[in-house]
Amino acid sequence: SYALYDTWLQRGYTLSESMKTVLSQAVLLSEDQQLEFCMKEYIRGVRRMFGAEVQQVPKEQAGVLLGTLEQAAKCLPQDGKTPGAEGFRIYENGGHIAVVGADRSGLLYGIYRLLMLLAQGKLPENADICETPAVQVRALNHWDNMSGQIERGYAGESIFFKDEDFCFEEQRVVDYARMLASVGINTLTINNVNVHQTETFLISERFLPKLARIADLFRPFGIRLLVSINFASPMRIGGLATSDPLDEGVQHWWERQTELIYRWIPDLCGFLVKADSEHEPGPYQYGRNHADGANMLARALKPYGGIVMWRCFVYDCAQDWRNQKIDRPRAAYDNFVPLDGQFADNVILQVKNGPYDFQVREPVTPLFGAMKQTHLALEVQVTQEYTGQQRDLCSLLPLWQDVLQFDTKRPGTVADMFGSQITAMAGVANIGKSECWTGHPLAQVNLYGFGRLSWNPALTPEEITDEYVKLAFGSDPEVTGKIADILQRSYPAYEDYTSPLGLCWMVNPGYHYGPNVEGYEYTRWGTYLRATCREVGIDRTAAGTGYTTQYAPENDTLFSNTDTCPEKLLLFFHRLPYSYKLHDGRTILQYIYDTRFHGEEEAEAMAAEWDTLKDKIAPSLYEAVAERFGMQLENAREWRDVVNTYFYRHTGIADEKGRKIYK
Ligand code: GCU
């Protein structure tokens, strides 16, 4: 028995007999074979989730009518409310429920939504829900290597690969596809953005038959594959002497290779590319720019409707720590903004949410709003690399909400740009072979939430958490209430013990778990605190590295002024003395001490709250989470003591409240 294997699509939700009767008489208003799969998913869902058998009946007797706008528009009121591509409308009238998709995917999403609303007891009477996804490309990026190991994976090995080859259980892949489709994800990359020797050949005849099989398994669920490619493929696969994007031989090679790929996978979404980044090959090697590189691939993909998702994680990873002129957070903007307007229409630049690298607290990247003539994707990390590695609990929903609600002033929030400048959202996957998929069972909320936000970025963490806990843990309000509370407290707690005032990178180098204040201080990664006995942080204003000038003028001013700079980011933007007073009168040093103690107390309180649920949840699930809280407590204490002692030793100033700080 897998604890939480069924994630947010569990069995045996309670439902009234009358609603079961409605659900069990259904009709598919279509002759289209393509839609029969939707009906199958409906039948399966009703059986598994509510224990009712569905009869396919004539239209007149049907409780539930399924179809697309083409054949089923008549079931909806003619009021002009029409879902857009991949959207749906769920409409209840006199005991009949119509689920009408704008297209096949829309119908599938509408069916899952209906079932999930019913499972939460949330389908309103006279329901009329009309939704269209906010962005076209809702992508999950696996960082799976063909060895089976997952880069930054904390939930076991890959469900796709092993020993430098494909290795998968088809049933598990299908279950995964359903999980993703149920939250609206429509694009999937199964191989790491770092494309090593073996993975380079995924787009060659050696592996295409197996990749095509994976594509076949995901296709019915409306999910298309995107492959991470190696920019040096023309040399590595093709034996060419160069991979220069302006070389005709290279261009032809990509055209021919792309033709081959599409013979195997006619609906491939396209390529995902990490180029000139952390030693991956790229156009800079040939004195070309990123538009040259991306556009070459875009031209090859164009005839098939494919796209290039080109990552902006480009920075100098061989920096000299002595050089204070270079400031890594500036890099994405400096590399890409001058190229605005030069990218082909089927290129999407994929930008990490912050200018560094998925830290616990960073400002939002200044690229949003700065590249008005380029399609952009917001990339977030669902896998918890810097946020507890699925040992510590950390619901990322509040972090993502801060990103989405950031007002760029260029104009509007990041969420406002969805559908116009931002046409895609990508998440780095957090799943593996673990029984519950995500290692820490409650880390499922991050995958669930990623899908829901890429569909509708206006959803709040509270709404998403409420949905998730009701779906995953059933209807006992004590259980769902407590788990929701724990989830809501988890990110603030994690931030508290790890990352005061926007100070980043105080982690163990390499694996990024646990405290190591100066672990990255004298390295080449561009990640410094520059703490002395008097001051800490980096001046990123115009007077310093100039990073703030990459924002709209209003935000430059906002961040540059220590009075208006959001305090959570104060030491990201400024270099300040420990005695600097925050708005509530506390010094920076005292704030550092206080938050460390508070974060650790919160970890204890969350663990204690979980303990009160011991008799209310399945023992295997209870134990799995309790065990992780044990590790989290150790980690939180380590963070508290290491960071406190570090700053105490630098300042010689004691905690005002006299708590234990090791000397
Ligand atoms: C981080 C992470 C790497 C990853 C990189 C990326 O730096 O630690 O493992 O390859 O991001 O996003 O490409």
XYZ file of C-alpha atoms and ligand atoms in Angstrom:
676
model
C 0.000 0.000 0.000
C 1.602 3.204 -1.167
C 1.150 6.054 1.285
C -0.360 8.871 -0.733
C 0.517 7.272 -4.083
C -2.802 8.582 -5.353
C -1.850 12.119 -4.311
C -4.781 14.489 -4.839
C -6.785 11.853 -6.706
C -7.583 9.487 -3.854
C -10.219 6.774 -3.663
C -13.490 6.813 -1.815
C -14.435 10.439 -1.324
C -17.887 10.887 0.162
C -20.640 12.035 -2.118
C -24.412 12.182 -1.769
C -26.418 9.370 -3.349
C -28.268 11.857 -5.506
C -25.034 13.251 -6.886
C -23.769 9.734 -7.519
C -26.897 9.107 -9.545
C -26.295 12.229 -11.582
C -22.694 11.236 -12.234
C -23.507 7.670 -13.170
C -25.595 8.558 -16.230
C -23.325 10.202 -18.741
C -23.089 10.889 -22.422
C -20.259 11.970 -24.690
C -21.644 14.343 -27.281
C -19.221 13.484 -30.007
C -18.392 11.009 -32.696
C -14.762 11.987 -32.419
C -12.592 9.008 -31.424
C -10.107 11.424 -29.929
C -12.611 12.327 -27.235
C -13.363 8.799 -26.134
C -10.333 8.868 -23.903
C -11.928 11.747 -21.993
C -14.991 9.610 -21.353
C -12.747 6.774 -20.178
C -11.042 9.085 -17.732
C -14.423 10.268 -16.522
C -15.631 6.696 -15.958
C -12.417 5.736 -14.212
C -12.482 8.820 -12.020
C -16.079 8.341 -10.919
C -15.410 4.692 -10.090
C -12.171 5.215 -8.194
C -12.937 8.476 -6.467
C -16.617 7.936 -5.634
C -17.231 4.235 -6.093
C -19.984 4.680 -8.673
C -20.353 2.924 -12.034
C -21.067 5.100 -15.034
C -23.595 4.037 -17.695
C -23.367 5.700 -21.063
C -26.938 6.739 -21.794
C -28.772 8.711 -24.460
C -28.533 12.439 -24.186
C -32.060 12.872 -22.809
C -31.364 10.641 -19.806
C -27.891 11.933 -19.041
C -26.979 13.545 -15.742
C -23.585 14.547 -17.088
C -22.999 15.728 -20.640
C -19.457 15.831 -21.939
C -18.223 17.414 -25.126
C -16.344 20.183 -26.825
C -17.734 23.506 -27.991
C -18.133 22.075 -31.477
C -20.792 19.549 -30.521
C -21.862 20.570 -27.049
C -22.168 24.358 -27.183
C -25.955 23.817 -27.146
C -25.729 22.566 -23.565
C -24.545 25.995 -22.442
C -26.549 29.183 -22.154
C -25.934 31.439 -25.124
C -24.510 34.271 -23.039
C -21.226 34.819 -24.818
C -19.111 33.233 -22.058
C -16.783 30.973 -23.999
C -13.636 29.295 -22.738
C -10.455 29.950 -24.713
C -7.952 27.346 -25.922
C -7.633 24.427 -23.487
C -10.301 25.976 -21.279
C -13.638 24.582 -20.179
C -17.005 25.488 -18.813
C -18.811 23.466 -16.167
C -22.472 24.344 -16.103
C -25.136 22.904 -13.850
C -28.780 23.356 -14.571
C -31.754 21.484 -13.129
C -29.725 18.507 -11.987
C -27.749 18.185 -15.205
C -24.086 18.989 -15.423
C -22.475 19.922 -18.717
C -18.705 19.831 -19.009
C -17.738 21.524 -22.234
C -14.143 21.921 -23.309
C -12.955 24.494 -25.807
C -11.097 21.553 -27.315
C -10.079 18.035 -26.360
C -7.625 19.140 -23.663
C -10.177 21.557 -22.293
C -12.696 18.750 -21.917
C -10.177 16.604 -20.067
C -9.297 19.480 -17.717
C -12.991 20.170 -17.155
C -13.599 16.539 -16.200
C -10.744 16.476 -13.703
C -11.890 19.763 -12.256
C -15.446 18.514 -11.844
C -14.245 15.397 -10.050
C -11.834 17.320 -7.840
C -14.446 19.910 -6.888
C -16.887 17.163 -5.956
C -14.203 15.398 -3.940
C -13.695 18.580 -1.915
C -17.440 19.023 -1.511
C -17.076 22.286 -3.357
C -19.221 22.077 -6.467
C -21.590 24.971 -5.940
C -25.269 24.649 -6.711
C -26.033 26.015 -10.147
C -22.333 25.848 -10.801
C -21.103 27.901 -13.703
C -17.343 27.797 -13.951
C -15.679 29.076 -17.087
C -11.894 28.954 -17.123
C -9.067 29.363 -19.592
C -5.443 28.714 -18.633
C -3.388 31.849 -18.119
C -0.391 30.701 -20.136
C -0.104 28.400 -23.127
C 2.906 26.405 -22.009
C 2.651 24.899 -18.541
C 5.830 22.929 -18.339
C 7.473 20.644 -15.866
C 11.219 20.187 -16.296
C 12.733 17.004 -14.951
C 16.415 17.168 -14.182
C 16.670 13.388 -14.605
C 19.896 11.914 -15.893
C 19.895 8.704 -17.887
C 22.001 7.121 -15.149
C 18.780 7.172 -13.145
C 20.108 9.749 -10.734
C 18.241 13.064 -10.580
C 20.139 16.333 -10.290
C 18.732 18.067 -7.213
C 16.290 15.191 -6.801
C 15.112 14.382 -3.271
C 12.517 11.714 -3.951
C 14.478 8.732 -5.156
C 15.693 7.841 -8.609
C 14.185 8.639 -11.973
C 10.909 7.016 -13.019
C 12.156 7.165 -16.639
C 15.811 6.146 -16.728
C 18.390 3.783 -15.272
C 21.912 2.685 -16.217
C 22.259 5.082 -19.172
C 19.050 3.917 -20.803
C 15.298 4.189 -20.568
C 13.765 2.109 -17.804
C 10.154 2.686 -16.851
C 6.998 1.028 -15.648
C 4.294 2.066 -18.063
C 1.587 2.045 -15.398
C 3.546 4.407 -13.219
C 4.159 6.749 -16.135
C 0.451 6.757 -16.955
C -0.451 7.466 -13.330
C 2.026 10.328 -13.410
C 0.585 11.692 -16.638
C -2.886 11.760 -15.085
C -1.576 13.523 -11.993
C 0.003 16.243 -14.103
C -2.975 16.642 -16.409
C -5.333 16.918 -13.456
C -3.603 20.183 -12.514
C -3.280 21.413 -16.080
C 0.350 20.701 -16.953
C 0.686 20.243 -20.723
C 4.428 20.119 -21.409
C 7.092 17.829 -20.006
C 10.856 17.528 -20.263
C 12.097 14.220 -18.946
C 15.848 14.869 -19.219
C 18.082 17.269 -17.342
C 18.978 20.695 -18.730
C 22.585 19.594 -18.230
C 22.792 17.237 -21.187
C 25.614 14.776 -20.646
C 27.170 12.289 -23.035
C 24.362 9.715 -23.164
C 21.439 12.161 -23.055
C 22.891 14.002 -26.045
C 21.753 11.007 -28.105
C 18.109 11.235 -27.028
C 17.413 13.037 -30.296
C 19.182 10.388 -32.361
C 17.947 7.076 -33.732
C 19.574 5.360 -30.776
C 16.908 6.563 -28.342
C 14.115 8.104 -30.407
C 11.988 4.925 -30.472
C 11.929 4.853 -26.674
C 11.411 8.587 -26.356
C 8.508 8.218 -28.778
C 7.003 5.536 -26.543
C 7.094 7.964 -23.616
C 5.449 10.584 -25.828
C 2.713 8.054 -26.656
C 1.991 7.506 -22.977
C 1.654 11.207 -22.224
C -0.182 12.197 -25.424
C -3.689 11.096 -24.404
C -3.387 13.329 -21.346
C -2.717 16.390 -23.476
C 0.960 16.480 -22.494
C 3.646 17.069 -25.116
C 7.340 16.441 -24.710
C 10.065 19.021 -24.874
C 13.611 17.627 -25.058
C 16.640 19.166 -23.412
C 19.246 19.271 -26.152
C 22.991 19.693 -26.176
C 24.012 22.780 -28.116
C 27.092 20.898 -29.293
C 25.030 18.072 -30.845
C 26.240 18.783 -34.394
C 29.713 17.846 -33.198
C 28.814 15.160 -30.676
C 26.212 13.345 -32.742
C 26.917 14.603 -36.230
C 30.692 14.557 -36.144
C 30.882 18.115 -37.478
C 33.894 20.254 -36.680
C 31.813 23.069 -35.193
C 28.452 23.889 -33.613
C 28.580 27.547 -34.688
C 24.966 28.640 -35.160
C 25.864 30.765 -38.185
C 27.601 27.920 -39.975
C 25.472 26.560 -42.828
C 26.526 23.000 -42.243
C 25.414 23.278 -38.619
C 22.083 24.789 -39.638
C 21.450 21.983 -42.109
C 22.406 19.414 -39.552
C 19.750 20.750 -37.152
C 17.167 20.844 -39.946
C 17.765 17.215 -40.843
C 17.895 16.096 -37.234
C 14.683 17.927 -36.428
C 12.978 16.287 -39.375
C 14.036 12.909 -38.016
C 12.807 13.730 -34.514
C 9.390 14.781 -35.814
C 9.081 11.557 -37.780
C 9.128 9.781 -34.421
C 7.251 12.365 -32.386
C 5.022 14.435 -34.690
C 3.640 16.580 -31.872
C 6.912 17.285 -30.062
C 6.670 20.633 -28.281
C 10.275 21.544 -29.052
C 13.676 21.967 -27.406
C 14.768 23.202 -23.994
C 18.268 24.684 -23.982
C 20.800 25.534 -21.307
C 23.607 27.171 -23.253
C 26.732 29.034 -22.147
C 25.727 28.299 -18.602
C 27.792 26.515 -15.981
C 30.122 25.042 -18.621
C 27.422 23.894 -21.038
C 28.344 24.683 -24.662
C 26.683 27.643 -26.376
C 26.907 30.354 -28.997
C 29.414 32.469 -27.029
C 32.066 29.877 -27.824
C 31.831 31.009 -31.440
C 31.560 34.701 -30.755
C 27.808 34.586 -31.491
C 25.031 35.793 -29.244
C 22.053 34.027 -27.732
C 19.654 35.225 -30.404
C 21.895 33.631 -33.042
C 21.827 30.374 -31.107
C 18.130 30.294 -30.275
C 16.988 31.445 -33.711
C 18.943 28.757 -35.493
C 17.038 26.108 -33.533
C 13.785 28.015 -33.916
C 14.142 27.946 -37.723
C 14.646 24.200 -37.695
C 11.557 23.714 -35.509
C 9.325 26.202 -37.291
C 7.951 23.901 -40.022
C 6.633 21.537 -37.341
C 5.165 24.196 -35.069
C 7.862 23.544 -32.469
C 9.278 26.024 -29.993
C 12.612 26.719 -28.320
C 12.664 27.331 -24.593
C 16.008 29.019 -24.075
C 17.195 29.494 -20.505
C 18.571 32.808 -19.256
C 20.629 31.291 -16.434
C 23.808 32.690 -17.969
C 26.463 34.162 -15.678
C 30.163 34.046 -14.998
C 30.686 30.928 -12.908
C 34.434 31.393 -12.781
C 34.491 34.715 -10.993
C 37.289 35.973 -8.793
C 35.895 36.761 -5.325
C 38.380 39.603 -5.036
C 36.757 41.387 -7.933
C 33.934 43.482 -6.501
C 32.921 44.958 -9.859
C 31.151 41.834 -11.095
C 27.768 41.187 -9.489
C 26.166 37.912 -10.457
C 22.514 39.035 -10.077
C 23.092 41.488 -12.937
C 23.978 38.734 -15.385
C 20.680 37.619 -16.942
C 19.641 41.184 -17.687
C 23.051 42.177 -19.038
C 23.172 39.136 -21.322
C 19.626 39.185 -22.650
C 17.945 42.582 -22.500
C 20.131 44.073 -25.263
C 18.775 41.324 -27.541
C 15.105 42.209 -27.044
C 13.331 42.124 -30.382
C 15.871 39.830 -32.013
C 14.375 36.492 -31.029
C 12.202 34.504 -33.430
C 8.533 34.255 -32.640
C 8.823 30.596 -31.609
C 11.491 31.285 -28.991
C 10.568 31.655 -25.334
C 13.264 32.851 -22.949
C 12.999 30.905 -19.710
C 13.926 33.098 -16.747
C 14.416 31.993 -13.154
C 12.156 33.806 -10.712
C 15.085 35.548 -9.059
C 18.406 36.926 -10.278
C 20.492 34.414 -8.322
C 19.361 30.827 -8.165
C 16.178 29.751 -6.364
C 17.309 31.132 -3.019
C 14.901 31.215 -0.075
C 14.408 34.966 -0.505
C 15.445 36.943 -3.581
C 13.907 39.854 -5.401
C 12.046 39.102 -8.630
C 14.203 39.065 -11.760
C 14.292 42.474 -13.470
C 13.734 40.857 -16.890
C 9.970 40.860 -16.544
C 8.716 43.957 -18.248
C 12.155 44.815 -19.596
C 11.840 42.620 -22.686
C 8.614 43.734 -24.279
C 9.279 42.162 -27.672
C 10.251 38.731 -26.457
C 8.193 35.824 -25.152
C 9.215 34.964 -21.620
C 8.715 32.009 -19.311
C 8.761 32.175 -15.527
C 10.888 29.320 -14.179
C 10.479 28.218 -10.566
C 12.025 25.339 -8.678
C 9.452 22.879 -7.407
C 12.197 20.576 -6.201
C 13.447 21.958 -2.899
C 17.139 22.415 -3.570
C 17.731 25.422 -1.320
C 14.479 25.084 0.559
C 14.950 21.973 2.653
C 15.453 19.171 0.125
C 12.169 17.499 0.958
C 13.462 16.640 4.416
C 12.429 19.986 5.852
C 8.842 20.912 5.103
C 8.566 24.019 2.977
C 5.443 24.896 1.073
C 6.677 27.134 -1.722
C 3.301 28.716 -2.391
C 3.988 31.927 -0.431
C 7.332 32.311 -2.212
C 5.643 31.980 -5.597
C 2.858 34.308 -4.576
C 5.427 36.986 -3.751
C 6.913 36.520 -7.220
C 3.585 36.600 -9.025
C 2.286 39.602 -7.108
C 5.458 41.682 -7.485
C 4.578 44.950 -9.185
C 7.139 45.436 -11.956
C 5.760 48.924 -12.752
C 6.383 48.107 -16.406
C 3.411 47.999 -15.970
C 1.651 45.600 -13.667
C 2.471 42.529 -11.647
C 4.203 39.432 -12.933
C 0.830 37.647 -12.851
C -0.644 40.468 -14.961
C 1.910 39.665 -17.673
C 0.695 36.073 -17.974
C -0.792 35.555 -21.406
C 0.966 38.577 -22.900
C 4.700 38.968 -22.222
C 4.881 35.810 -20.143
C 3.619 32.937 -22.262
C 4.927 30.022 -20.257
C 5.601 28.827 -16.755
C 8.145 26.119 -16.062
C 8.815 24.241 -12.849
C 11.751 22.017 -11.991
C 10.123 18.715 -11.034
C 10.246 17.336 -7.488
C 9.265 13.729 -8.050
C 11.035 10.396 -8.262
C 10.506 6.749 -7.472
C 9.529 7.421 -3.873
C 6.242 5.787 -2.856
C 4.462 9.093 -2.464
C 6.356 10.520 -5.484
C 7.876 13.459 -3.587
C 9.949 11.909 -0.767
C 8.303 14.104 1.855
C 4.619 13.316 1.420
C 3.578 16.900 2.101
C 5.924 18.170 -0.626
C 3.166 17.099 -2.998
C 1.572 20.456 -2.276
C 4.340 22.122 -4.279
C 3.679 20.111 -7.416
C -0.056 20.549 -7.012
C 0.383 24.268 -6.441
C 2.749 24.725 -9.352
C 0.172 23.276 -11.716
C -2.672 25.316 -10.271
C -0.688 28.583 -10.421
C 0.446 28.047 -13.983
C -3.241 27.667 -14.808
C -4.354 30.592 -12.668
C -1.674 32.781 -11.079
C -4.286 34.691 -9.090
C -4.986 31.747 -6.777
C -3.792 32.392 -3.231
C -1.651 30.020 -1.139
C -4.620 29.637 1.228
C -6.959 28.538 -1.569
C -4.472 26.102 -3.062
C -3.528 24.654 0.324
C -7.180 24.180 1.187
C -7.807 22.336 -2.074
C -4.776 20.135 -1.640
C -5.399 19.097 1.958
C -9.046 18.273 1.265
C -8.110 16.179 -1.748
C -5.159 14.404 -0.185
C -6.379 13.968 3.395
C -10.152 13.753 3.166
C -12.909 15.492 4.969
C -12.076 15.444 8.705
C -11.785 19.178 9.402
C -9.429 18.635 12.318
C -6.973 16.779 10.079
C -7.222 19.083 7.092
C -7.200 22.201 9.267
C -4.051 21.182 11.097
C -2.199 20.072 7.991
C -3.147 23.297 6.233
C -1.867 25.239 9.232
C 1.424 23.346 9.211
C 1.837 23.930 5.479
C 1.132 27.643 5.796
C 3.694 28.088 8.547
C 6.407 26.077 6.832
C 7.949 28.641 4.480
C 8.101 31.507 6.982
C 9.667 29.083 9.476
C 12.246 27.893 6.956
C 13.108 31.445 5.965
C 13.434 32.335 9.626
C 16.079 29.804 10.494
C 17.989 29.994 7.205
C 17.916 33.374 5.447
C 17.673 36.623 7.392
C 16.811 39.824 5.508
C 17.598 38.398 2.078
C 21.058 37.089 2.870
C 21.589 34.198 0.480
C 23.975 31.300 0.090
C 24.823 30.488 3.700
C 24.576 26.805 2.726
C 26.979 23.915 2.444
C 28.585 24.232 -0.982
C 27.723 21.622 -3.564
C 24.769 19.881 -1.978
C 23.116 22.968 -0.500
C 21.596 21.515 2.655
C 22.511 22.755 6.113
C 24.317 25.922 7.228
C 27.785 27.014 6.194
C 27.910 30.784 6.459
C 31.114 31.297 4.522
C 30.916 28.108 2.505
C 30.708 30.084 -0.719
C 32.588 33.178 0.432
C 35.892 32.712 -1.354
C 34.688 30.654 -4.310
C 34.203 31.418 -8.008
C 30.394 31.312 -7.964
C 29.675 34.990 -7.420
C 27.833 34.370 -4.159
C 29.185 36.533 -1.351
C 28.052 38.048 1.974
C 31.208 40.064 2.663
C 30.547 40.058 6.394
C 33.038 41.886 8.634
C 32.853 42.643 12.339
C 30.904 45.797 11.510
C 28.833 45.266 8.358
C 27.237 42.676 6.150
C 25.640 42.560 2.689
C 26.332 44.065 -0.715
C 25.405 47.523 -1.946
C 23.497 46.852 -5.142
C 22.245 50.402 -5.666
C 23.582 52.778 -8.328
C 26.297 53.725 -5.858
C 27.283 50.069 -5.596
C 27.000 47.381 -8.264
C 24.129 49.145 -10.032
C 21.880 46.082 -10.007
C 18.848 48.108 -8.865
C 19.028 50.226 -12.028
C 17.836 47.189 -13.986
C 14.362 47.710 -12.509
C 11.756 50.289 -13.482
C 12.752 53.681 -12.007
C 10.072 53.461 -9.285
C 11.405 50.110 -8.146
C 15.007 51.265 -8.389
C 14.046 54.023 -5.962
C 12.041 51.655 -3.782
C 14.895 49.179 -3.394
C 17.671 51.775 -3.212
C 16.244 53.562 -0.234
C 16.811 51.636 3.003
C 13.568 53.066 4.418
C 11.380 51.785 1.597
C 13.273 48.635 0.676
C 11.192 45.639 1.809
C 12.919 44.498 4.986
C 12.902 40.868 3.920
C 15.303 41.965 1.140
C 17.274 44.604 3.021
C 20.614 42.802 3.041
C 20.166 41.642 -0.523
C 20.233 45.251 -1.692
C 22.309 46.962 0.969
C 25.495 46.754 2.954
C 24.661 47.831 6.482
C 26.111 47.883 9.987
C 24.761 45.319 12.439
C 23.559 48.215 14.577
C 21.254 49.466 11.806
C 17.721 49.783 13.191
C 14.777 48.134 11.477
C 11.301 49.679 11.475
C 10.371 48.019 14.746
C 13.470 49.380 16.461
C 15.413 46.122 16.522
C 18.974 46.079 15.237
C 19.885 43.892 12.295
C 21.943 41.729 14.648
C 19.081 41.288 17.098
C 16.761 40.465 14.195
C 19.171 37.764 13.060
C 19.232 36.257 16.564
C 15.462 36.516 17.031
C 14.527 34.907 13.741
C 16.931 32.010 14.251
C 15.342 31.203 17.614
C 11.865 31.727 16.260
C 12.414 29.553 13.193
C 13.615 26.678 15.340
C 10.624 27.076 17.684
C 8.299 27.005 14.710
C 9.884 23.774 13.517
C 9.209 22.292 16.951
C 5.655 23.573 16.966
C 4.925 22.126 13.517
C 6.332 18.766 14.565
C 4.208 18.836 17.726
C 1.102 19.698 15.748
C 1.768 16.782 13.430
C 2.080 14.495 16.471
C -1.451 15.340 17.534
C -2.660 13.692 14.317
C -1.046 10.361 15.112
C -4.301 8.446 15.587
C -6.047 10.120 12.723
C -3.912 9.223 9.744
C -2.484 6.063 8.263
C 0.519 4.921 10.323
C 2.873 4.730 7.337
C 2.044 8.278 6.375
C 2.260 9.519 9.936
C 5.668 7.905 10.368
C 7.063 9.164 7.065
C 6.291 12.754 7.988
C 7.265 12.409 11.656
C 10.637 11.018 10.629
C 11.232 14.031 8.417
C 10.239 16.442 11.139
C 12.963 14.786 13.213
C 15.538 15.640 10.548
C 14.102 19.118 10.166
C 14.484 19.829 13.872
C 18.108 18.830 13.805
C 18.660 21.006 10.762
C 16.842 23.991 12.269
C 18.955 23.769 15.427
C 22.116 23.527 13.396
C 21.109 26.619 11.417
C 20.173 28.537 14.549
C 23.407 27.810 16.350
C 25.843 28.093 13.458
C 24.469 31.394 12.193
C 24.057 32.897 15.655
C 27.555 31.929 16.700
C 28.989 33.237 13.459
C 27.518 36.692 13.970
C 28.182 36.689 17.691
C 31.848 35.956 17.075
C 32.018 38.696 14.464
C 30.348 41.357 16.607
C 30.960 40.312 20.184
C 27.444 41.583 20.938
C 25.239 39.303 23.033
C 21.582 38.457 22.491
C 19.416 41.032 24.287
C 17.198 38.248 25.576
C 20.076 36.256 26.960
C 19.311 33.046 25.067
C 21.938 30.415 24.495
C 24.470 31.372 21.859
C 27.585 29.233 21.703
C 30.700 31.338 22.111
C 21.411 25.409 -9.929
C 21.586 23.971 -9.557
C 22.189 23.184 -10.673
C 21.434 23.414 -11.963
C 21.342 24.887 -12.266
C 20.452 25.210 -13.457
O 22.653 26.044 -9.982
O 22.374 23.876 -8.393
O 22.152 21.829 -10.299
O 22.028 22.754 -13.021
O 20.773 25.543 -11.171
O 19.360 25.714 -13.233
O 20.816 24.995 -14.594
